[in-house]
mmCIF file of C-alpha atoms in Angstrom:
data_model
loop_
_atom_site.group_PDB
_atom_site.id
_atom_site.type_symbol
_atom_site.label_atom_id
_atom_site.label_comp_id
_atom_site.label_asym_id
_atom_site.label_seq_id
_atom_site.Cartn_x
_atom_site.Cartn_y
_atom_site.Cartn_z
ATOM 1 C CA MET O 1 27.372 -0.781 -3.893
ATOM 2 C CA ALA O 2 25.406 -3.747 -5.233
ATOM 3 C CA THR O 3 28.060 -4.261 -7.912
ATOM 4 C CA ILE O 4 30.860 -4.194 -5.337
ATOM 5 C CA PHE O 5 29.151 -6.781 -3.146
ATOM 6 C CA GLY O 6 28.353 -8.903 -6.193
ATOM 7 C CA VAL O 7 32.018 -8.950 -7.140
ATOM 8 C CA LEU O 8 33.055 -9.791 -3.556
ATOM 9 C CA TRP O 9 30.584 -12.667 -3.439
ATOM 10 C CA ALA O 10 31.791 -13.992 -6.810
ATOM 11 C CA LEU O 11 35.415 -13.803 -5.668
ATOM 12 C CA SER O 12 34.542 -15.652 -2.472
ATOM 13 C CA VAL O 13 32.802 -18.441 -4.401
ATOM 14 C CA LEU O 14 35.663 -18.778 -6.881
ATOM 15 C CA SER O 15 38.230 -18.793 -4.066
ATOM 16 C CA PHE O 16 36.297 -21.578 -2.374
ATOM 17 C CA LEU O 17 36.055 -23.646 -5.563
ATOM 18 C CA TYR O 18 39.733 -23.227 -6.418
ATOM 19 C CA SER O 19 41.062 -23.144 -2.853
ATOM 20 C CA HIS O 20 43.433 -26.085 -3.396
ATOM 21 C CA THR O 21 45.003 -24.440 -6.433
ATOM 22 C CA LEU O 22 45.316 -21.121 -4.595
ATOM 23 C CA SER O 23 46.565 -22.834 -1.395
ATOM 24 C CA ILE O 24 43.800 -21.137 0.619
ATOM 25 C CA PRO O 25 41.858 -23.008 3.341
ATOM 26 C CA PRO O 26 38.437 -23.444 1.666
ATOM 27 C CA TYR O 27 36.314 -22.645 4.699
ATOM 28 C CA ALA O 28 38.149 -19.394 5.330
ATOM 29 C CA ASN O 29 36.392 -17.841 2.324
ATOM 30 C CA PRO O 30 32.767 -17.779 3.572
ATOM 31 C CA LEU O 31 33.860 -16.462 6.970
ATOM 32 C CA THR O 32 35.966 -13.734 5.353
ATOM 33 C CA LEU O 33 33.020 -12.612 3.226
ATOM 34 C CA ALA O 34 30.708 -12.532 6.273
ATOM 35 C CA ILE O 35 33.231 -10.462 8.250
ATOM 36 C CA ILE O 36 33.599 -7.980 5.368
ATOM 37 C CA MET O 37 29.808 -7.567 5.228
ATOM 38 C CA LEU O 38 29.595 -7.036 8.977
ATOM 39 C CA VAL O 39 32.418 -4.486 9.006
ATOM 40 C CA PHE O 40 30.744 -2.610 6.168
ATOM 41 C CA LEU O 41 27.458 -2.465 8.079
ATOM 42 C CA VAL O 42 28.888 -1.162 11.371
ATOM 43 C CA ASN O 43 31.594 1.039 9.833
ATOM 44 C CA PRO O 44 31.391 4.249 11.959
ATOM 45 C CA THR O 45 33.022 6.546 9.392
ATOM 46 C CA ARG O 46 30.794 8.754 7.290
ATOM 47 C CA THR O 47 31.467 6.756 4.137
ATOM 48 C CA PHE O 48 29.658 4.074 2.162
ATOM 49 C CA ARG O 49 26.094 5.298 2.790
ATOM 50 C CA HIS O 50 26.610 6.081 6.464
ATOM 51 C CA ASP O 51 23.140 7.595 7.015
ATOM 52 C CA ALA O 52 21.346 4.690 5.374
ATOM 53 C CA ARG O 53 23.385 2.057 7.229
ATOM 54 C CA PHE O 54 22.830 3.576 10.663
ATOM 55 C CA TRP O 55 19.170 4.252 9.944
ATOM 56 C CA LEU O 56 18.853 0.526 9.219
ATOM 57 C CA LEU O 57 20.773 -0.413 12.374
ATOM 58 C CA LYS O 58 18.563 1.856 14.458
ATOM 59 C CA ARG O 59 15.398 0.362 13.002
ATOM 60 C CA MET O 60 16.654 -3.177 13.451
ATOM 61 C CA GLY O 61 17.464 -2.400 17.068
ATOM 62 C CA ARG O 62 13.888 -1.193 17.621
ATOM 63 C CA ILE O 63 12.550 -4.366 16.011
ATOM 64 C CA PHE O 64 14.751 -6.651 18.135
ATOM 65 C CA ALA O 65 13.641 -4.803 21.286
ATOM 66 C CA ALA O 66 9.909 -5.115 20.554
ATOM 67 C CA PRO O 67 7.595 -4.528 22.396
ATOM 68 C CA PHE O 68 9.566 -1.918 24.363
ATOM 69 C CA PHE O 69 9.482 0.752 21.640
ATOM 70 C CA TYR O 70 6.618 2.600 20.045
ATOM 71 C CA VAL O 71 5.889 1.033 16.634
ATOM 72 C CA THR O 72 6.380 3.345 13.662
ATOM 73 C CA PHE O 73 5.657 2.565 10.033
ATOM 74 C CA ALA O 74 9.300 1.767 9.255
ATOM 75 C CA ASP O 75 9.485 -0.590 12.267
ATOM 76 C CA PHE O 76 6.519 -2.673 11.208
ATOM 77 C CA TRP O 77 7.495 -2.574 7.533
ATOM 78 C CA LEU O 78 11.007 -3.922 8.068
ATOM 79 C CA ALA O 79 9.752 -6.554 10.510
ATOM 80 C CA ASP O 80 7.328 -7.801 7.864
ATOM 81 C CA GLN O 81 10.192 -8.112 5.375
ATOM 82 C CA LEU O 82 12.093 -10.234 7.909
ATOM 83 C CA ASN O 83 9.185 -12.687 7.987
ATOM 84 C CA SER O 84 9.984 -13.458 4.360
ATOM 85 C CA LEU O 85 13.697 -13.812 5.089
ATOM 86 C CA VAL O 86 13.569 -16.682 7.595
ATOM 87 C CA PRO O 87 15.964 -18.840 5.483
ATOM 88 C CA VAL O 88 18.508 -16.001 5.693
ATOM 89 C CA LEU O 89 18.325 -15.992 9.500
ATOM 90 C CA GLN O 90 18.646 -19.777 9.507
ATOM 91 C CA ASP O 91 21.744 -19.466 7.332
ATOM 92 C CA PHE O 92 23.266 -16.992 9.818
ATOM 93 C CA GLN O 93 22.551 -19.433 12.626
ATOM 94 C CA TYR O 94 24.192 -22.215 10.622
ATOM 95 C CA LEU O 95 27.206 -20.010 9.834
ATOM 96 C CA ILE O 96 27.820 -19.232 13.514
ATOM 97 C CA CYS O 97 27.266 -22.846 14.566
ATOM 98 C CA PHE O 98 29.477 -24.203 11.782
ATOM 99 C CA TYR O 99 32.496 -22.092 12.710
ATOM 100 C CA ALA O 100 31.912 -22.620 16.414
ATOM 101 C CA TYR O 101 32.112 -26.422 16.091
ATOM 102 C CA ASN O 102 34.308 -26.822 13.001
ATOM 103 C CA VAL O 103 37.861 -26.175 14.203
ATOM 104 C CA ARG O 104 39.535 -27.309 10.980
ATOM 105 C CA TRP O 105 39.667 -25.009 7.951
ATOM 106 C CA THR O 106 40.210 -27.706 5.329
ATOM 107 C CA GLU O 107 37.400 -30.180 6.031
ATOM 108 C CA THR O 108 34.055 -30.363 7.781
ATOM 109 C CA ASN O 109 32.832 -32.272 10.784
ATOM 110 C CA ASP O 110 29.241 -33.488 11.069
ATOM 111 C CA VAL O 111 27.367 -31.117 8.731
ATOM 112 C CA ASN O 112 23.986 -32.074 10.238
ATOM 113 C CA LYS O 113 24.978 -30.998 13.716
ATOM 114 C CA CYS O 114 23.932 -27.376 13.143
ATOM 115 C CA THR O 115 20.538 -28.291 11.656
ATOM 116 C CA ASN O 116 19.693 -30.706 14.440
ATOM 117 C CA ARG O 117 16.563 -29.511 16.246
ATOM 118 C CA THR O 118 17.367 -31.376 19.446
ATOM 119 C CA TYR O 119 18.925 -28.335 21.087
ATOM 120 C CA GLY O 120 16.084 -25.999 20.083
ATOM 121 C CA ILE O 121 18.266 -23.219 18.678
ATOM 122 C CA ARG O 122 17.121 -23.521 15.069
ATOM 123 C CA PRO O 123 13.368 -23.475 15.885
ATOM 124 C CA ILE O 124 13.898 -20.406 18.098
ATOM 125 C CA VAL O 125 15.719 -18.595 15.292
ATOM 126 C CA THR O 126 12.890 -19.532 12.917
ATOM 127 C CA CYS O 127 10.339 -18.073 15.351
ATOM 128 C CA LEU O 128 12.089 -14.730 15.798
ATOM 129 C CA PRO O 129 10.547 -12.752 12.873
ATOM 130 C CA ALA O 130 7.033 -13.859 13.840
ATOM 131 C CA TRP O 131 7.773 -12.997 17.475
ATOM 132 C CA TRP O 132 8.918 -9.489 16.564
ATOM 133 C CA ARG O 133 5.694 -8.782 14.667
ATOM 134 C CA PHE O 134 3.638 -10.461 17.398
ATOM 135 C CA ALA O 135 5.262 -8.214 20.028
ATOM 136 C CA GLN O 136 4.745 -5.130 17.856
ATOM 137 C CA CYS O 137 1.044 -5.934 17.569
ATOM 138 C CA LEU O 138 0.773 -6.228 21.343
ATOM 139 C CA ARG O 139 2.554 -2.898 21.732
ATOM 140 C CA ARG O 140 0.186 -1.239 19.260
ATOM 141 C CA TYR O 141 -2.758 -2.631 21.220
ATOM 142 C CA ARG O 142 -1.282 -1.230 24.437
ATOM 143 C CA ASP O 143 -0.888 2.200 22.868
ATOM 144 C CA SER O 144 -4.242 2.322 21.062
ATOM 145 C CA ARG O 145 -6.451 0.000 23.142
ATOM 146 C CA GLU O 146 -7.941 -1.274 19.882
ATOM 147 C CA ALA O 147 -8.384 -5.047 20.022
ATOM 148 C CA PHE O 148 -9.175 -5.037 16.327
ATOM 149 C CA PRO O 149 -7.055 -5.184 14.319
ATOM 150 C CA HIS O 150 -4.007 -5.406 16.586
ATOM 151 C CA LEU O 151 -4.846 -8.453 18.716
ATOM 152 C CA VAL O 152 -6.342 -10.246 15.721
ATOM 153 C CA ASN O 153 -3.163 -9.498 13.779
ATOM 154 C CA ALA O 154 -1.121 -10.815 16.700
ATOM 155 C CA GLY O 155 -3.170 -14.007 16.468
ATOM 156 C CA LYS O 156 -2.070 -14.383 12.846
ATOM 157 C CA TYR O 157 1.607 -14.323 13.826
ATOM 158 C CA SER O 158 1.006 -16.650 16.767
ATOM 159 C CA THR O 159 -0.030 -19.403 14.340
ATOM 160 C CA THR O 160 3.590 -19.487 13.171
ATOM 161 C CA PHE O 161 4.644 -20.593 16.653
ATOM 162 C CA PHE O 162 2.402 -23.668 16.398
ATOM 163 C CA VAL O 163 3.677 -24.475 12.902
ATOM 164 C CA ILE O 164 7.290 -24.447 14.109
ATOM 165 C CA LEU O 165 6.440 -26.316 17.330
ATOM 166 C CA PHE O 166 4.689 -29.205 15.581
ATOM 167 C CA SER O 167 7.281 -29.280 12.803
ATOM 168 C CA SER O 168 10.043 -29.646 15.383
ATOM 169 C CA LEU O 169 8.141 -32.335 17.308
ATOM 170 C CA ASN O 170 7.477 -34.179 14.056
ATOM 171 C CA SER O 171 11.210 -34.225 13.287
ATOM 172 C CA PHE O 172 12.161 -35.138 16.847
ATOM 173 C CA TYR O 173 9.819 -38.159 17.030
ATOM 174 C CA GLU O 174 10.102 -39.300 13.402
ATOM 175 C CA HIS O 175 12.027 -42.428 14.430
ATOM 176 C CA GLU O 176 9.526 -43.370 17.132
ATOM 177 C CA TYR O 177 6.444 -43.278 14.929
ATOM 178 C CA ASP O 178 5.658 -44.547 11.495
ATOM 179 C CA LYS O 179 5.009 -41.597 9.163
ATOM 180 C CA THR O 180 1.421 -42.741 8.717
ATOM 181 C CA TYR O 181 0.738 -42.655 12.463
ATOM 182 C CA ASN O 182 2.876 -39.769 13.676
ATOM 183 C CA PRO O 183 0.343 -37.435 15.388
ATOM 184 C CA PHE O 184 2.705 -34.475 15.196
ATOM 185 C CA PHE O 185 2.798 -34.724 11.402
ATOM 186 C CA TYR O 186 -0.961 -34.209 11.187
ATOM 187 C CA LEU O 187 -0.850 -31.410 13.749
ATOM 188 C CA TRP O 188 1.902 -29.787 11.696
ATOM 189 C CA ILE O 189 -0.149 -29.985 8.490
ATOM 190 C CA PHE O 190 -3.251 -28.658 10.258
ATOM 191 C CA SER O 191 -1.340 -25.734 11.751
ATOM 192 C CA LEU O 192 0.168 -24.963 8.328
ATOM 193 C CA LEU O 193 -3.303 -24.929 6.797
ATOM 194 C CA VAL O 194 -4.706 -22.630 9.491
ATOM 195 C CA SER O 195 -1.702 -20.298 9.328
ATOM 196 C CA SER O 196 -1.795 -20.034 5.528
ATOM 197 C CA CYS O 197 -5.561 -19.384 5.382
ATOM 198 C CA TYR O 198 -5.293 -16.799 8.162
ATOM 199 C CA ALA O 199 -2.353 -15.038 6.487
ATOM 200 C CA TYR O 200 -3.925 -15.083 3.026
ATOM 201 C CA PHE O 201 -7.167 -13.580 4.264
ATOM 202 C CA TRP O 202 -5.204 -10.878 6.080
ATOM 203 C CA ASP O 203 -3.140 -10.129 2.988
ATOM 204 C CA ILE O 204 -6.141 -9.676 0.738
ATOM 205 C CA LYS O 205 -8.725 -8.094 3.024
ATOM 206 C CA MET O 206 -6.764 -6.200 5.649
ATOM 207 C CA ASP O 207 -3.366 -5.412 4.142
ATOM 208 C CA TRP O 208 -4.571 -4.738 0.600
ATOM 209 C CA GLY O 209 -8.176 -3.762 1.346
ATOM 210 C CA LEU O 210 -9.535 -5.799 -1.571
ATOM 211 C CA PHE O 211 -12.943 -7.468 -1.946
ATOM 212 C CA ASP O 212 -14.570 -4.258 -0.759
ATOM 213 C CA LYS O 213 -18.366 -4.346 -1.104
ATOM 214 C CA ASN O 214 -18.249 -0.740 -2.361
ATOM 215 C CA ALA O 215 -15.701 -1.495 -5.074
ATOM 216 C CA GLY O 216 -18.044 -0.334 -7.844
ATOM 217 C CA GLU O 217 -16.575 -0.843 -11.300
ATOM 218 C CA ASN O 218 -13.362 -2.259 -9.766
ATOM 219 C CA LYS O 219 -14.932 -5.681 -9.291
ATOM 220 C CA PHE O 220 -13.602 -7.631 -6.287
ATOM 221 C CA LEU O 221 -11.109 -4.836 -5.567
ATOM 222 C CA ARG O 222 -11.817 -1.505 -3.838
ATOM 223 C CA GLU O 223 -13.304 1.854 -4.725
ATOM 224 C CA GLU O 224 -9.970 3.638 -5.143
ATOM 225 C CA VAL O 225 -6.992 2.140 -6.927
ATOM 226 C CA VAL O 226 -3.708 3.722 -7.976
ATOM 227 C CA TYR O 227 -2.295 1.359 -10.572
ATOM 228 C CA SER O 228 -3.473 1.729 -14.141
ATOM 229 C CA SER O 229 -4.775 -1.787 -14.780
ATOM 230 C CA ASN O 230 -7.007 -3.939 -12.582
ATOM 231 C CA GLY O 231 -5.139 -6.919 -13.990
ATOM 232 C CA TYR O 232 -2.235 -6.165 -11.641
ATOM 233 C CA TYR O 233 -4.516 -6.663 -8.651
ATOM 234 C CA TYR O 234 -6.084 -9.875 -9.961
ATOM 235 C CA PHE O 235 -2.608 -11.263 -10.689
ATOM 236 C CA ALA O 236 -1.479 -10.401 -7.148
ATOM 237 C CA VAL O 237 -4.528 -12.122 -5.599
ATOM 238 C CA VAL O 238 -3.837 -15.377 -7.483
ATOM 239 C CA GLU O 239 -0.053 -15.173 -7.060
ATOM 240 C CA ASP O 240 -0.353 -14.610 -3.304
ATOM 241 C CA LEU O 241 -2.692 -17.613 -2.989
ATOM 242 C CA ILE O 242 -0.343 -19.932 -4.872
ATOM 243 C CA LEU O 243 2.791 -18.883 -2.993
ATOM 244 C CA ARG O 244 1.094 -18.805 0.433
ATOM 245 C CA PHE O 245 0.318 -22.487 -0.101
ATOM 246 C CA GLY O 246 3.638 -23.368 -1.704
ATOM 247 C CA TRP O 247 4.391 -25.504 1.339
ATOM 248 C CA THR O 248 1.928 -28.120 0.044
ATOM 249 C CA LEU O 249 4.280 -28.861 -2.843
ATOM 250 C CA SER O 250 7.280 -28.853 -0.527
ATOM 251 C CA VAL O 251 5.736 -31.269 1.981
ATOM 252 C CA SER O 252 4.457 -33.582 -0.757
ATOM 253 C CA LEU O 253 7.783 -33.871 -2.550
ATOM 254 C CA THR O 254 10.145 -33.928 0.433
ATOM 255 C CA GLU O 255 8.087 -36.285 2.602
ATOM 256 C CA SER O 256 7.785 -38.649 -0.364
ATOM 257 C CA GLY O 257 11.543 -38.517 -0.877
ATOM 258 C CA TYR O 258 11.416 -37.151 -4.432
ATOM 259 C CA ILE O 259 13.326 -33.942 -3.669
ATOM 260 C CA HIS O 260 15.734 -33.082 -0.873
ATOM 261 C CA SER O 261 14.420 -30.475 1.566
ATOM 262 C CA ASP O 262 17.404 -28.187 0.961
ATOM 263 C CA LEU O 263 16.598 -28.057 -2.753
ATOM 264 C CA MET O 264 12.985 -27.103 -2.001
ATOM 265 C CA VAL O 265 14.196 -24.299 0.241
ATOM 266 C CA THR O 266 16.405 -23.064 -2.597
ATOM 267 C CA ILE O 267 13.357 -22.988 -4.878
ATOM 268 C CA LEU O 268 10.756 -21.598 -2.475
ATOM 269 C CA ALA O 269 12.884 -18.959 -0.705
ATOM 270 C CA PRO O 270 13.264 -16.713 -3.808
ATOM 271 C CA LEU O 271 9.554 -17.199 -4.569
ATOM 272 C CA GLU O 272 8.687 -15.969 -1.069
ATOM 273 C CA VAL O 273 10.876 -12.902 -1.623
ATOM 274 C CA PHE O 274 8.972 -12.282 -4.879
ATOM 275 C CA ARG O 275 5.637 -12.671 -3.053
ATOM 276 C CA ARG O 276 6.717 -10.094 -0.476
ATOM 277 C CA PHE O 277 7.954 -7.814 -3.264
ATOM 278 C CA VAL O 278 4.463 -7.820 -4.818
ATOM 279 C CA TRP O 279 2.797 -7.531 -1.391
ATOM 280 C CA ASN O 280 4.765 -4.366 -0.644
ATOM 281 C CA PHE O 281 3.271 -2.421 -3.543
ATOM 282 C CA PHE O 282 -0.363 -3.061 -2.616
ATOM 283 C CA ARG O 283 0.206 -2.758 1.131
ATOM 284 C CA LEU O 284 1.783 0.657 0.692
ATOM 285 C CA GLU O 285 -0.966 1.722 -1.701
ATOM 286 C CA ASN O 286 -3.691 0.709 0.760
ATOM 287 C CA GLU O 287 -1.973 2.534 3.618
ATOM 288 C CA HIS O 288 -1.644 5.587 1.429
ATOM 289 C CA LEU O 289 -5.265 5.642 0.279
ATOM 290 C CA ASN O 290 -7.155 4.314 3.296
ATOM 291 C CA ASN O 291 -4.799 4.687 6.273
ATOM 292 C CA CYS O 292 -5.585 1.065 7.132
ATOM 293 C CA GLY O 293 -2.799 0.800 9.696
ATOM 294 C CA LYS O 294 -3.113 4.402 10.925
ATOM 295 C CA PHE O 295 0.479 5.027 9.878
ATOM 296 C CA ARG O 296 -0.330 7.512 7.149
ATOM 297 C CA ALA O 297 1.451 10.856 7.389
ATOM 298 C CA VAL O 298 1.948 13.971 5.347
ATOM 299 C CA ARG O 299 5.528 13.133 4.452
ATOM 300 C CA ASP O 300 6.172 9.564 5.578
ATOM 301 C CA ILE O 301 4.411 7.707 2.798
ATOM 302 C CA SER O 302 4.039 8.803 -0.799
ATOM 303 C CA VAL O 303 3.371 6.925 -4.002
ATOM 304 C CA ALA O 304 4.198 9.968 -6.130
ATOM 305 C CA PRO O 305 7.716 10.362 -7.581
ATOM 306 C CA ILE O 306 10.103 12.370 -5.421
ATOM 307 C CA ASP O 307 13.419 13.982 -6.127
ATOM 308 C CA SER O 308 16.376 11.895 -4.968
ATOM 309 C CA SER O 309 17.973 14.987 -3.442
ATOM 310 C CA ASP O 310 15.176 15.052 -0.846
ATOM 311 C CA GLN O 311 16.064 11.602 0.516
ATOM 312 C CA LYS O 312 17.979 12.765 3.591
ATOM 313 C CA VAL O 313 15.284 15.285 4.485
ATOM 314 C CA ILE O 314 12.549 12.654 4.143
ATOM 315 C CA ILE O 315 14.434 10.134 6.287
ATOM 316 C CA LYS O 316 14.868 12.794 8.978
ATOM 317 C CA MET O 317 11.161 13.669 8.841
ATOM 318 C CA MET O 318 10.212 10.012 9.280
ATOM 319 C CA ASP O 319 12.041 9.972 12.601
ATOM 320 C CA GLU O 320 10.378 13.123 13.956
ATOM 321 C CA VAL O 321 7.909 12.678 16.815
ATOM 322 C CA ASP O 322 5.099 14.429 14.943
ATOM 323 C CA GLY O 323 5.843 12.700 11.644
ATOM 324 C CA VAL O 324 2.988 10.234 11.928
ATOM 325 C CA LEU O 325 -0.628 11.154 12.576
ATOM 326 C CA HIS O 326 -1.342 8.468 15.170
ATOM 327 C CA ARG O 327 1.458 9.803 17.410
ATOM 328 C CA ARG O 328 -0.331 13.093 17.913
ATOM 329 C CA LYS O 329 -2.499 13.484 20.942
ATOM 330 C CA ASP O 330 -4.881 16.053 19.458
ATOM 331 C CA LYS O 331 -6.317 14.106 16.530
ATOM 332 C CA ARG O 332 -8.939 15.936 14.529
ATOM 333 C CA LYS O 333 -11.387 14.468 12.082
ATOM 334 C CA ALA O 334 -10.924 15.560 8.499
ATOM 335 C CA PRO O 335 -13.937 17.150 6.760
ATOM 336 C CA LYS O 336 -16.026 15.009 4.423
ATOM 337 C CA GLY O 337 -14.701 14.735 0.907
ATOM 338 C CA HIS O 338 -11.211 15.621 2.101
ATOM 339 C CA LYS O 339 -9.819 12.131 1.510
ATOM 340 C CA LYS O 340 -10.879 11.856 -2.131
ATOM 341 C CA GLN O 341 -9.731 15.370 -2.891
ATOM 342 C CA ASP O 342 -6.302 14.690 -1.397
ATOM 343 C CA THR O 343 -5.991 11.425 -3.313
ATOM 344 C CA LYS O 344 -6.842 13.178 -6.562
ATOM 345 C CA LEU O 345 -4.291 15.907 -5.903
ATOM 346 C CA LEU O 346 -1.625 13.286 -5.101
ATOM 347 C CA LEU O 347 -2.148 11.391 -8.332
ATOM 348 C CA GLU O 348 -2.247 14.520 -10.484
ATOM 349 C CA SER O 349 0.675 16.315 -8.847
ATOM 350 C CA GLY O 350 4.280 15.361 -9.384
ATOM 351 C CA GLY O 351 5.611 18.324 -7.440
ATOM 352 C CA ASP O 352 7.394 18.742 -4.128
ATOM 353 C CA VAL O 353 6.536 15.972 -1.698
ATOM 354 C CA ASP O 354 6.282 18.473 1.155
ATOM 355 C CA SER O 355 3.342 20.142 -0.559
ATOM 356 C CA GLN O 356 1.315 16.940 -0.859
ATOM 357 C CA THR O 357 -1.227 15.895 1.727
ATOM 358 C CA VAL O 358 -1.695 12.159 1.980
#
C-alpha cells in the first residue's frame, strides 16, 4: 500500500510540474490526490485493509469526541502521535481554505490569506491535538479520581494553549510594536520555555520512567530495561532534549530573517516525527514493565515478537471491555515477586502471545 501511495504522490507532483505540457489545470492535481486518499480511507468495501482502516476511523472518532469516551491505550497513543503531526493538520486546514477561496484552477489568489491568524482558524487547528490529550486527561481523572498523574499531565498539555495564544498575539500586533518592545514576544518565549521544560521532564521521568533512584547498575535509567544496550537510553535522553528545544533555533533564525519560517517547518517537522518515533519505543517499554499509565493488559501490549496471523485476533481483543486491567471493577493486587517473574518470562519466551502475562 505504501508503494501505491508513493507512486500516486509522485504522479501528482509530476502532473503539477508539467501541467502546461499536459494541458491539465495545475491546482487540480493536489485536490485530486487528497480526494483519492479520502476515498481510500472511507471505502466501505472489505478491500484495501478494511479492518485496519475502520479501526483507525473508530479510534480517531473517539479522540475527536474526547472527553465523552472512556480512554483506552490506543486512544491515548494515537492522540499523542497527533501532537507530533500538527504541521499535517495545518496543511489540511490550508488545503481546505485554499480551494474554498481560490476559484481559478490555473493561478492562485492571495497565498497568505489562509495562513492569516486574524480569523483565528489556524491557531484553533494548531490547538486541537493538545486539546484532545488535555480532555483525555480530564476524563481519566474523572474515572479514576487520581489527581496525579492525570491533572498534572493535563497541565502539561495546557501549556500549549498559552504558547499558541501568545504566538498569535505576537503576530497580530507585530506592526504595532517594535520587535524589541513587543510584550507578547517575550510572553511567547517564556511560555515556550515552560512548555518545553514541562514536556521534557514528563518524557524522561513519567513516560520513560528514567532517572529512577533504584536504577542500580543501570545508572540514571531504571532497574529493569528491555533493550540490550544502555547507550540507546542515553542517546534518547539527549536526542529528546535537543529536539524538544529545537524551537530555539527556529525562533533565532526566523526572527532574525536568516531563514524563512516555512523552510524551518520543513526541517523541524520530520525531526519531530523522528523524536516521537524514538519516544514510542521507550514509552511502550515503560508501560509494559511498570504499568505507568495503568493501561497494561495481558494481550494489549507486548514487546515480544508475535505471529502476523494473530493480528486480527489481537485487534479484536484490544476492543473488548475486559481487555485492559484498569477497566475491571474487581482489581486484585498481584503477589510479591510476580512482576519480575512475569517480565523474565516475557523476555525469555517467544511463544504465543496469549500465553504471556504482562
